[in-house]
Amino acid sequence: MKRLCLLLLAVTLPLASLCAQSDEALPILVQVLGATDDPQAQLDILKGLADGLKGRRGVKAPAGWDAVAMKLGTGSNTQVKELVQQLSLVFGSASALADMRKQMLDAKAPTAQRLAALEALVAAKDANLAESLRQLLTDPALRGAALRGLATYDDAKTPAAILALLPSLTPAERRDALGTLAARLAFARPLVAALAAGQLAAKDLPADLVRQIRNYEQPDLNAALDQHWGTARASSADIQKQTERYKALLTAANAPKPDLAKGRAVFAKTCGQCHTLYGVGGKVGPDITGSNRADLDYLLHNILDPNAEIPNDYRTWNLDTKDDRSISGVMARQDATTVTIVTPNESLTIARSDIAKLRQSELSMMPEGLLQALPEEEVRNLIAYLRGKEQVKLP
Ligand code: HEC
């Protein structure tokens, strides 16, 4: 492996990430890093190291790292400095931890730098971070990342802090907030209680999160979801009936003229976290720009019956961490040390040593019942937007 890495590095530096996955090759990368003064080469090697070590914590610092970190950490290139700090954190450096906390909380520092610090601290599972993250919920620049980061910590104060904030959040922030509340059984209970109490409208709780909560297999939660949100899975006879109903609705001769701009807004809220259309949206499901969208039968079939045929890449993976976090998404990458899962909110790289359970489900990551949650007018607008040929302005 060592020889191979030296060879690879001689050919192309970006291959550093491959080498960084083998702990015995790390000192070689560090040696090459220390020997070069070429800023681009430094950046390539650092990026490779960061990529290869993504999701890992407490890795023993390779020989020579401290000296290299000292040299590069005092240079003038901010990107190099950030990567050096991030790696020092992976190698368990206490001073890097302290520096990053300071940066994250410094309201005068550039937002990108604060976000990078926050994300690195969450990835390193900095033990006392939950309280700081809750404080950052008042800061619009860091709120989304803080909401996502809170899922990492099993902290009893988190659900109440997030629920209190719900009414004031933007749609994207609300998704992050709800995603974090669904991520732990201990958080999902107060979330479902808020739904039952009417503090959260059923239409604001996305179907994929409902399914994630159902995965906890708690009879009381499932009963509350049945009552306040809707039932679990449709039979094929139900789907047949729904298809006929929507087809009649959407082809009715006297139907009002649909509003494509409003349809785009429905898409942004109900589909866009997973699908890209005209270059905007998420990457959990396929990009549907080039699909057979103009065809109503194609659309209804795929929306009403997502489990009819599922390409293997899009089956749901359910991952439980050893500290009781649950993650549902599609598998983006697996190797010997880490697993990367893409959820509608983020891409998460988890060290295999942190995983308690990992299983692939029979179901598509695309939930059923998406149209039933919408008023008829919104269904008409959404479908007209989907069947259109070009992007329209949001209302
Ligand atoms: C939680 C993620 C998620 C949401 C939300 C979601 N989808 Fe999907 N969708 C997927 C995945 C994953 C697939 C691929 C697997 C499958 O076909 O079931 C898919 C497949 C599709 C397809 C078929 C694509 C193809 O390649 O033929 C269409 C069309 C589609 N979705 C439309 C929609 C629309 C419209 C909405 C909103 C009403 C929506 N989806 C909401 C994840 C999602």
mmCIF file of N, CA, C and O in Angstrom, residues 95-173:
data_model
loop_
_atom_site.group_PDB
_atom_site.id
_atom_site.type_symbol
_atom_site.label_atom_id
_atom_site.label_comp_id
_atom_site.label_asym_id
_atom_site.label_seq_id
_atom_site.Cartn_x
_atom_site.Cartn_y
_atom_site.Cartn_z
ATOM 1 N N SER A 95 -6.402 21.831 21.035
ATOM 2 C CA SER A 95 -6.319 23.256 20.711
ATOM 3 C C SER A 95 -7.112 23.561 19.440
ATOM 4 O O SER A 95 -7.719 24.621 19.321
ATOM 5 N N ALA A 96 -7.142 22.624 18.487
ATOM 6 C CA ALA A 96 -7.959 22.831 17.282
ATOM 7 C C ALA A 96 -9.432 22.930 17.685
ATOM 8 O O ALA A 96 -10.188 23.739 17.152
ATOM 9 N N LEU A 97 -9.827 22.092 18.638
ATOM 10 C CA LEU A 97 -11.192 22.106 19.122
ATOM 11 C C LEU A 97 -11.549 23.478 19.703
ATOM 12 O O LEU A 97 -12.580 24.067 19.384
ATOM 13 N N ALA A 98 -10.672 24.000 20.538
ATOM 14 C CA ALA A 98 -10.926 25.291 21.174
ATOM 15 C C ALA A 98 -11.006 26.406 20.124
ATOM 16 O O ALA A 98 -11.899 27.261 20.176
ATOM 17 N N ASP A 99 -10.074 26.375 19.146
ATOM 18 C CA ASP A 99 -10.084 27.391 18.082
ATOM 19 C C ASP A 99 -11.385 27.373 17.298
ATOM 20 O O ASP A 99 -11.961 28.401 16.975
ATOM 21 N N MET A 100 -11.827 26.162 16.978
ATOM 22 C CA MET A 100 -13.039 26.023 16.160
ATOM 23 C C MET A 100 -14.259 26.524 16.912
ATOM 24 O O MET A 100 -15.141 27.139 16.328
ATOM 25 N N ARG A 101 -14.328 26.226 18.210
ATOM 26 C CA ARG A 101 -15.468 26.712 18.993
ATOM 27 C C ARG A 101 -15.515 28.234 18.962
ATOM 28 O O ARG A 101 -16.562 28.840 18.817
ATOM 29 N N LYS A 102 -14.328 28.830 19.094
ATOM 30 C CA LYS A 102 -14.266 30.291 19.105
ATOM 31 C C LYS A 102 -14.762 30.852 17.774
ATOM 32 O O LYS A 102 -15.571 31.781 17.734
ATOM 33 N N GLN A 103 -14.283 30.240 16.680
ATOM 34 C CA GLN A 103 -14.690 30.704 15.343
ATOM 35 C C GLN A 103 -16.194 30.584 15.139
ATOM 36 O O GLN A 103 -16.841 31.479 14.619
ATOM 37 N N MET A 104 -16.739 29.432 15.552
ATOM 38 C CA MET A 104 -18.162 29.177 15.337
ATOM 39 C C MET A 104 -19.015 30.228 16.046
ATOM 40 O O MET A 104 -20.022 30.704 15.519
ATOM 41 N N LEU A 105 -18.606 30.623 17.236
ATOM 42 C CA LEU A 105 -19.427 31.541 18.027
ATOM 43 C C LEU A 105 -19.141 33.013 17.716
ATOM 44 O O LEU A 105 -19.880 33.889 18.160
ATOM 45 N N ASP A 106 -18.100 33.275 16.938
ATOM 46 C CA ASP A 106 -17.707 34.659 16.666
ATOM 47 C C ASP A 106 -18.604 35.282 15.590
ATOM 48 O O ASP A 106 -18.439 35.034 14.399
ATOM 49 N N ALA A 107 -19.558 36.094 16.020
ATOM 50 C CA ALA A 107 -20.542 36.655 15.088
ATOM 51 C C ALA A 107 -19.892 37.538 14.025
ATOM 52 O O ALA A 107 -20.488 37.808 12.988
ATOM 53 N N LYS A 108 -18.654 37.983 14.261
ATOM 54 C CA LYS A 108 -18.000 38.861 13.276
ATOM 55 C C LYS A 108 -17.207 38.089 12.230
ATOM 56 O O LYS A 108 -16.813 38.644 11.210
ATOM 57 N N ALA A 109 -16.972 36.806 12.471
ATOM 58 C CA ALA A 109 -16.205 36.008 11.500
ATOM 59 C C ALA A 109 -17.073 35.750 10.261
ATOM 60 O O ALA A 109 -18.304 35.789 10.356
ATOM 61 N N PRO A 110 -16.436 35.511 9.095
ATOM 62 C CA PRO A 110 -17.218 35.237 7.873
ATOM 63 C C PRO A 110 -18.102 33.991 8.064
ATOM 64 O O PRO A 110 -17.664 33.012 8.675
ATOM 65 N N THR A 111 -19.346 34.079 7.523
ATOM 66 C CA THR A 111 -20.301 32.985 7.721
ATOM 67 C C THR A 111 -19.749 31.641 7.257
ATOM 68 O O THR A 111 -19.917 30.627 7.936
ATOM 69 N N ALA A 112 -19.096 31.622 6.076
ATOM 70 C CA ALA A 112 -18.610 30.349 5.537
ATOM 71 C C ALA A 112 -17.643 29.684 6.518
ATOM 72 O O ALA A 112 -17.674 28.477 6.738
ATOM 73 N N GLN A 113 -16.813 30.516 7.140
ATOM 74 C CA GLN A 113 -15.827 29.995 8.088
ATOM 75 C C GLN A 113 -16.520 29.454 9.344
ATOM 76 O O GLN A 113 -16.171 28.393 9.863
ATOM 77 N N ARG A 114 -17.535 30.186 9.805
ATOM 78 C CA ARG A 114 -18.270 29.730 10.997
ATOM 79 C C ARG A 114 -18.996 28.419 10.709
ATOM 80 O O ARG A 114 -19.016 27.516 11.528
ATOM 81 N N LEU A 115 -19.589 28.332 9.491
ATOM 82 C CA LEU A 115 -20.303 27.106 9.125
ATOM 83 C C LEU A 115 -19.342 25.923 9.059
ATOM 84 O O LEU A 115 -19.648 24.832 9.540
ATOM 85 N N ALA A 116 -18.163 26.169 8.469
ATOM 86 C CA ALA A 116 -17.181 25.087 8.359
ATOM 87 C C ALA A 116 -16.773 24.620 9.750
ATOM 88 O O ALA A 116 -16.642 23.417 10.008
ATOM 89 N N ALA A 117 -16.594 25.576 10.676
ATOM 90 C CA ALA A 117 -16.213 25.213 12.047
ATOM 91 C C ALA A 117 -17.329 24.400 12.701
ATOM 92 O O ALA A 117 -17.085 23.362 13.323
ATOM 93 N N LEU A 118 -18.567 24.871 12.525
ATOM 94 C CA LEU A 118 -19.711 24.151 13.127
ATOM 95 C C LEU A 118 -19.759 22.716 12.617
ATOM 96 O O LEU A 118 -19.879 21.755 13.389
ATOM 97 N N GLU A 119 -19.644 22.568 11.287
ATOM 98 C CA GLU A 119 -19.766 21.229 10.720
ATOM 99 C C GLU A 119 -18.624 20.322 11.163
ATOM 100 O O GLU A 119 -18.821 19.142 11.443
ATOM 101 N N ALA A 120 -17.419 20.892 11.268
ATOM 102 C CA ALA A 120 -16.286 20.079 11.713
ATOM 103 C C ALA A 120 -16.468 19.658 13.170
ATOM 104 O O ALA A 120 -16.155 18.521 13.547
ATOM 105 N N LEU A 121 -16.994 20.551 13.998
ATOM 106 C CA LEU A 121 -17.209 20.215 15.413
ATOM 107 C C LEU A 121 -18.275 19.130 15.561
ATOM 108 O O LEU A 121 -18.133 18.213 16.367
ATOM 109 N N VAL A 122 -19.346 19.242 14.752
ATOM 110 C CA VAL A 122 -20.387 18.210 14.808
ATOM 111 C C VAL A 122 -19.793 16.870 14.353
ATOM 112 O O VAL A 122 -20.008 15.834 14.990
ATOM 113 N N ALA A 123 -19.016 16.911 13.265
ATOM 114 C CA ALA A 123 -18.420 15.664 12.760
ATOM 115 C C ALA A 123 -17.508 15.041 13.806
ATOM 116 O O ALA A 123 -17.409 13.828 13.921
ATOM 117 N N ALA A 124 -16.831 15.895 14.588
ATOM 118 C CA ALA A 124 -15.932 15.379 15.625
ATOM 119 C C ALA A 124 -16.698 15.022 16.900
ATOM 120 O O ALA A 124 -16.122 14.561 17.866
ATOM 121 N N LYS A 125 -18.016 15.227 16.884
ATOM 122 C CA LYS A 125 -18.857 14.986 18.061
ATOM 123 C C LYS A 125 -18.318 15.689 19.300
ATOM 124 O O LYS A 125 -18.256 15.102 20.381
ATOM 125 N N ASP A 126 -17.939 16.914 19.148
ATOM 126 C CA ASP A 126 -17.481 17.714 20.281
ATOM 127 C C ASP A 126 -18.516 17.586 21.406
ATOM 128 O O ASP A 126 -19.690 17.897 21.232
ATOM 129 N N ALA A 127 -18.041 17.161 22.570
ATOM 130 C CA ALA A 127 -18.967 16.697 23.611
ATOM 131 C C ALA A 127 -19.921 17.777 24.127
ATOM 132 O O ALA A 127 -21.053 17.495 24.465
ATOM 133 N N ASN A 128 -19.480 19.018 24.191
ATOM 134 C CA ASN A 128 -20.344 20.025 24.825
ATOM 135 C C ASN A 128 -21.037 20.938 23.839
ATOM 136 O O ASN A 128 -21.381 22.066 24.154
ATOM 137 N N LEU A 129 -21.238 20.434 22.633
ATOM 138 C CA LEU A 129 -21.699 21.321 21.575
ATOM 139 C C LEU A 129 -23.202 21.621 21.608
ATOM 140 O O LEU A 129 -23.627 22.683 21.147
ATOM 141 N N ALA A 130 -24.001 20.716 22.150
ATOM 142 C CA ALA A 130 -25.461 20.858 22.025
ATOM 143 C C ALA A 130 -25.941 22.212 22.556
ATOM 144 O O ALA A 130 -26.751 22.885 21.920
ATOM 145 N N GLU A 131 -25.419 22.626 23.695
ATOM 146 C CA GLU A 131 -25.845 23.901 24.278
ATOM 147 C C GLU A 131 -25.509 25.065 23.327
ATOM 148 O O GLU A 131 -26.348 25.932 23.065
ATOM 149 N N SER A 132 -24.288 25.065 22.779
ATOM 150 C CA SER A 132 -23.910 26.129 21.838
ATOM 151 C C SER A 132 -24.793 26.106 20.601
ATOM 152 O O SER A 132 -25.184 27.154 20.088
ATOM 153 N N LEU A 133 -25.104 24.908 20.108
ATOM 154 C CA LEU A 133 -25.944 24.814 18.912
ATOM 155 C C LEU A 133 -27.323 25.395 19.203
ATOM 156 O O LEU A 133 -27.895 26.093 18.361
ATOM 157 N N ARG A 134 -27.848 25.128 20.384
ATOM 158 C CA ARG A 134 -29.162 25.695 20.710
ATOM 159 C C ARG A 134 -29.086 27.220 20.768
ATOM 160 O O ARG A 134 -30.000 27.914 20.352
ATOM 161 N N GLN A 135 -27.966 27.748 21.279
ATOM 162 C CA GLN A 135 -27.815 29.209 21.279
ATOM 163 C C GLN A 135 -27.800 29.760 19.853
ATOM 164 O O GLN A 135 -28.352 30.818 19.579
ATOM 165 N N LEU A 136 -27.165 29.010 18.950
ATOM 166 C CA LEU A 136 -27.036 29.489 17.570
ATOM 167 C C LEU A 136 -28.360 29.452 16.812
ATOM 168 O O LEU A 136 -28.458 29.975 15.700
ATOM 169 N N LEU A 137 -29.386 28.855 17.387
ATOM 170 C CA LEU A 137 -30.691 28.824 16.718
ATOM 171 C C LEU A 137 -31.259 30.227 16.541
ATOM 172 O O LEU A 137 -32.139 30.449 15.718
ATOM 173 N N THR A 138 -30.747 31.189 17.290
ATOM 174 C CA THR A 138 -31.229 32.563 17.131
ATOM 175 C C THR A 138 -30.500 33.277 15.989
ATOM 176 O O THR A 138 -30.835 34.401 15.665
ATOM 177 N N ASP A 139 -29.498 32.631 15.408
ATOM 178 C CA ASP A 139 -28.657 33.267 14.399
ATOM 179 C C ASP A 139 -29.049 32.771 12.997
ATOM 180 O O ASP A 139 -28.763 31.631 12.645
ATOM 181 N N PRO A 140 -29.715 33.610 12.187
ATOM 182 C CA PRO A 140 -30.215 33.130 10.894
ATOM 183 C C PRO A 140 -29.117 32.514 10.016
ATOM 184 O O PRO A 140 -29.380 31.569 9.275
ATOM 185 N N ALA A 141 -27.898 33.016 10.100
ATOM 186 C CA ALA A 141 -26.841 32.519 9.218
ATOM 187 C C ALA A 141 -26.476 31.066 9.542
ATOM 188 O O ALA A 141 -26.096 30.309 8.653
ATOM 189 N N LEU A 142 -26.572 30.680 10.783
ATOM 190 C CA LEU A 142 -26.141 29.336 11.175
ATOM 191 C C LEU A 142 -27.290 28.424 11.597
ATOM 192 O O LEU A 142 -27.076 27.276 11.958
ATOM 193 N N ARG A 143 -28.534 28.964 11.514
ATOM 194 C CA ARG A 143 -29.655 28.225 12.103
ATOM 195 C C ARG A 143 -29.838 26.835 11.478
ATOM 196 O O ARG A 143 -29.978 25.843 12.193
ATOM 197 N N GLY A 144 -29.835 26.771 10.136
ATOM 198 C CA GLY A 144 -30.077 25.480 9.470
ATOM 199 C C GLY A 144 -29.036 24.444 9.888
ATOM 200 O O GLY A 144 -29.370 23.322 10.268
ATOM 201 N N ALA A 145 -27.770 24.834 9.861
ATOM 202 C CA ALA A 145 -26.701 23.903 10.221
ATOM 203 C C ALA A 145 -26.794 23.517 11.697
ATOM 204 O O ALA A 145 -26.547 22.369 12.067
ATOM 205 N N ALA A 146 -27.178 24.470 12.545
ATOM 206 C CA ALA A 146 -27.311 24.165 13.974
ATOM 207 C C ALA A 146 -28.461 23.180 14.191
ATOM 208 O O ALA A 146 -28.349 22.233 14.970
ATOM 209 N N LEU A 147 -29.569 23.405 13.464
ATOM 210 C CA LEU A 147 -30.712 22.486 13.580
ATOM 211 C C LEU A 147 -30.302 21.071 13.178
ATOM 212 O O LEU A 147 -30.615 20.100 13.862
ATOM 213 N N ARG A 148 -29.568 20.958 12.052
ATOM 214 C CA ARG A 148 -29.135 19.625 11.608
ATOM 215 C C ARG A 148 -28.161 19.013 12.603
ATOM 216 O O ARG A 148 -28.232 17.845 12.940
ATOM 217 N N GLY A 149 -27.244 19.848 13.085
ATOM 218 C CA GLY A 149 -26.209 19.342 13.993
ATOM 219 C C GLY A 149 -26.785 18.800 15.295
ATOM 220 O O GLY A 149 -26.244 17.858 15.879
ATOM 221 N N LEU A 150 -27.892 19.363 15.740
ATOM 222 C CA LEU A 150 -28.474 18.919 17.012
ATOM 223 C C LEU A 150 -28.906 17.455 16.989
ATOM 224 O O LEU A 150 -29.025 16.824 18.042
ATOM 225 N N ALA A 151 -29.127 16.893 15.785
ATOM 226 C CA ALA A 151 -29.522 15.476 15.705
ATOM 227 C C ALA A 151 -28.415 14.564 16.242
ATOM 228 O O ALA A 151 -28.666 13.441 16.661
ATOM 229 N N THR A 152 -27.177 15.070 16.233
ATOM 230 C CA THR A 152 -26.041 14.255 16.684
ATOM 231 C C THR A 152 -26.058 14.027 18.190
ATOM 232 O O THR A 152 -25.463 13.081 18.678
ATOM 233 N N TYR A 153 -26.736 14.915 18.917
ATOM 234 C CA TYR A 153 -26.650 14.858 20.384
ATOM 235 C C TYR A 153 -27.950 14.413 21.027
ATOM 236 O O TYR A 153 -29.005 14.989 20.772
ATOM 237 N N ASP A 154 -27.844 13.401 21.877
ATOM 238 C CA ASP A 154 -29.010 12.898 22.585
ATOM 239 C C ASP A 154 -29.213 13.779 23.817
ATOM 240 O O ASP A 154 -28.834 13.411 24.923
ATOM 241 N N ASP A 155 -29.772 14.964 23.603
ATOM 242 C CA ASP A 155 -29.863 15.936 24.675
ATOM 243 C C ASP A 155 -31.331 16.278 24.907
ATOM 244 O O ASP A 155 -32.026 16.755 24.004
ATOM 245 N N ALA A 156 -31.793 16.065 26.142
ATOM 246 C CA ALA A 156 -33.225 16.158 26.443
ATOM 247 C C ALA A 156 -33.798 17.561 26.250
ATOM 248 O O ALA A 156 -35.012 17.732 26.109
ATOM 249 N N LYS A 157 -32.923 18.585 26.227
ATOM 250 C CA LYS A 157 -33.453 19.953 26.079
ATOM 251 C C LYS A 157 -33.757 20.311 24.620
ATOM 252 O O LYS A 157 -34.404 21.316 24.346
ATOM 253 N N THR A 158 -33.266 19.509 23.697
ATOM 254 C CA THR A 158 -33.379 19.871 22.284
ATOM 255 C C THR A 158 -34.816 19.907 21.738
ATOM 256 O O THR A 158 -35.186 20.893 21.086
ATOM 257 N N PRO A 159 -35.663 18.874 21.987
ATOM 258 C CA PRO A 159 -36.994 18.921 21.350
ATOM 259 C C PRO A 159 -37.788 20.185 21.692
ATOM 260 O O PRO A 159 -38.341 20.822 20.787
ATOM 261 N N ALA A 160 -37.815 20.573 22.952
ATOM 262 C CA ALA A 160 -38.596 21.755 23.326
ATOM 263 C C ALA A 160 -38.037 23.008 22.649
ATOM 264 O O ALA A 160 -38.795 23.855 22.162
ATOM 265 N N ALA A 161 -36.703 23.121 22.598
ATOM 266 C CA ALA A 161 -36.095 24.299 21.978
ATOM 267 C C ALA A 161 -36.485 24.383 20.500
ATOM 268 O O ALA A 161 -36.778 25.462 19.984
ATOM 269 N N ILE A 162 -36.490 23.256 19.814
ATOM 270 C CA ILE A 162 -36.820 23.263 18.383
ATOM 271 C C ILE A 162 -38.316 23.484 18.173
ATOM 272 O O ILE A 162 -38.723 24.273 17.312
ATOM 273 N N LEU A 163 -39.142 22.806 18.960
ATOM 274 C CA LEU A 163 -40.596 22.945 18.774
ATOM 275 C C LEU A 163 -41.043 24.390 18.986
ATOM 276 O O LEU A 163 -41.908 24.894 18.269
ATOM 277 N N ALA A 164 -40.426 25.076 19.940
ATOM 278 C CA ALA A 164 -40.810 26.458 20.218
ATOM 279 C C ALA A 164 -40.523 27.349 19.013
ATOM 280 O O ALA A 164 -41.184 28.357 18.786
ATOM 281 N N LEU A 165 -39.531 26.943 18.225
ATOM 282 C CA LEU A 165 -39.077 27.761 17.107
ATOM 283 C C LEU A 165 -39.876 27.520 15.826
ATOM 284 O O LEU A 165 -39.889 28.359 14.922
ATOM 285 N N LEU A 166 -40.543 26.351 15.737
ATOM 286 C CA LEU A 166 -41.159 25.913 14.478
ATOM 287 C C LEU A 166 -41.950 26.986 13.733
ATOM 288 O O LEU A 166 -41.754 27.176 12.531
ATOM 289 N N PRO A 167 -42.870 27.699 14.422
ATOM 290 C CA PRO A 167 -43.718 28.641 13.676
ATOM 291 C C PRO A 167 -42.920 29.747 12.983
ATOM 292 O O PRO A 167 -43.396 30.333 12.015
ATOM 293 N N SER A 168 -41.702 30.038 13.456
ATOM 294 C CA SER A 168 -40.966 31.167 12.886
ATOM 295 C C SER A 168 -39.942 30.744 11.825
ATOM 296 O O SER A 168 -39.205 31.582 11.314
ATOM 297 N N LEU A 169 -39.886 29.459 11.469
ATOM 298 C CA LEU A 169 -38.825 29.003 10.561
ATOM 299 C C LEU A 169 -39.212 29.129 9.088
ATOM 300 O O LEU A 169 -40.394 29.061 8.739
ATOM 301 N N THR A 170 -38.212 29.289 8.217
ATOM 302 C CA THR A 170 -38.451 29.226 6.774
ATOM 303 C C THR A 170 -38.733 27.755 6.424
ATOM 304 O O THR A 170 -38.391 26.860 7.213
ATOM 305 N N PRO A 171 -39.307 27.483 5.226
ATOM 306 C CA PRO A 171 -39.597 26.079 4.879
ATOM 307 C C PRO A 171 -38.357 25.182 4.953
ATOM 308 O O PRO A 171 -38.434 24.068 5.461
ATOM 309 N N ALA A 172 -37.216 25.661 4.466
ATOM 310 C CA ALA A 172 -36.011 24.818 4.490
ATOM 311 C C ALA A 172 -35.569 24.556 5.928
ATOM 312 O O ALA A 172 -35.187 23.441 6.280
ATOM 313 N N GLU A 173 -35.633 25.590 6.751
ATOM 314 C CA GLU A 173 -35.255 25.406 8.160
ATOM 315 C C GLU A 173 -36.226 24.451 8.855
ATOM 316 O O GLU A 173 -35.826 23.650 9.703
#
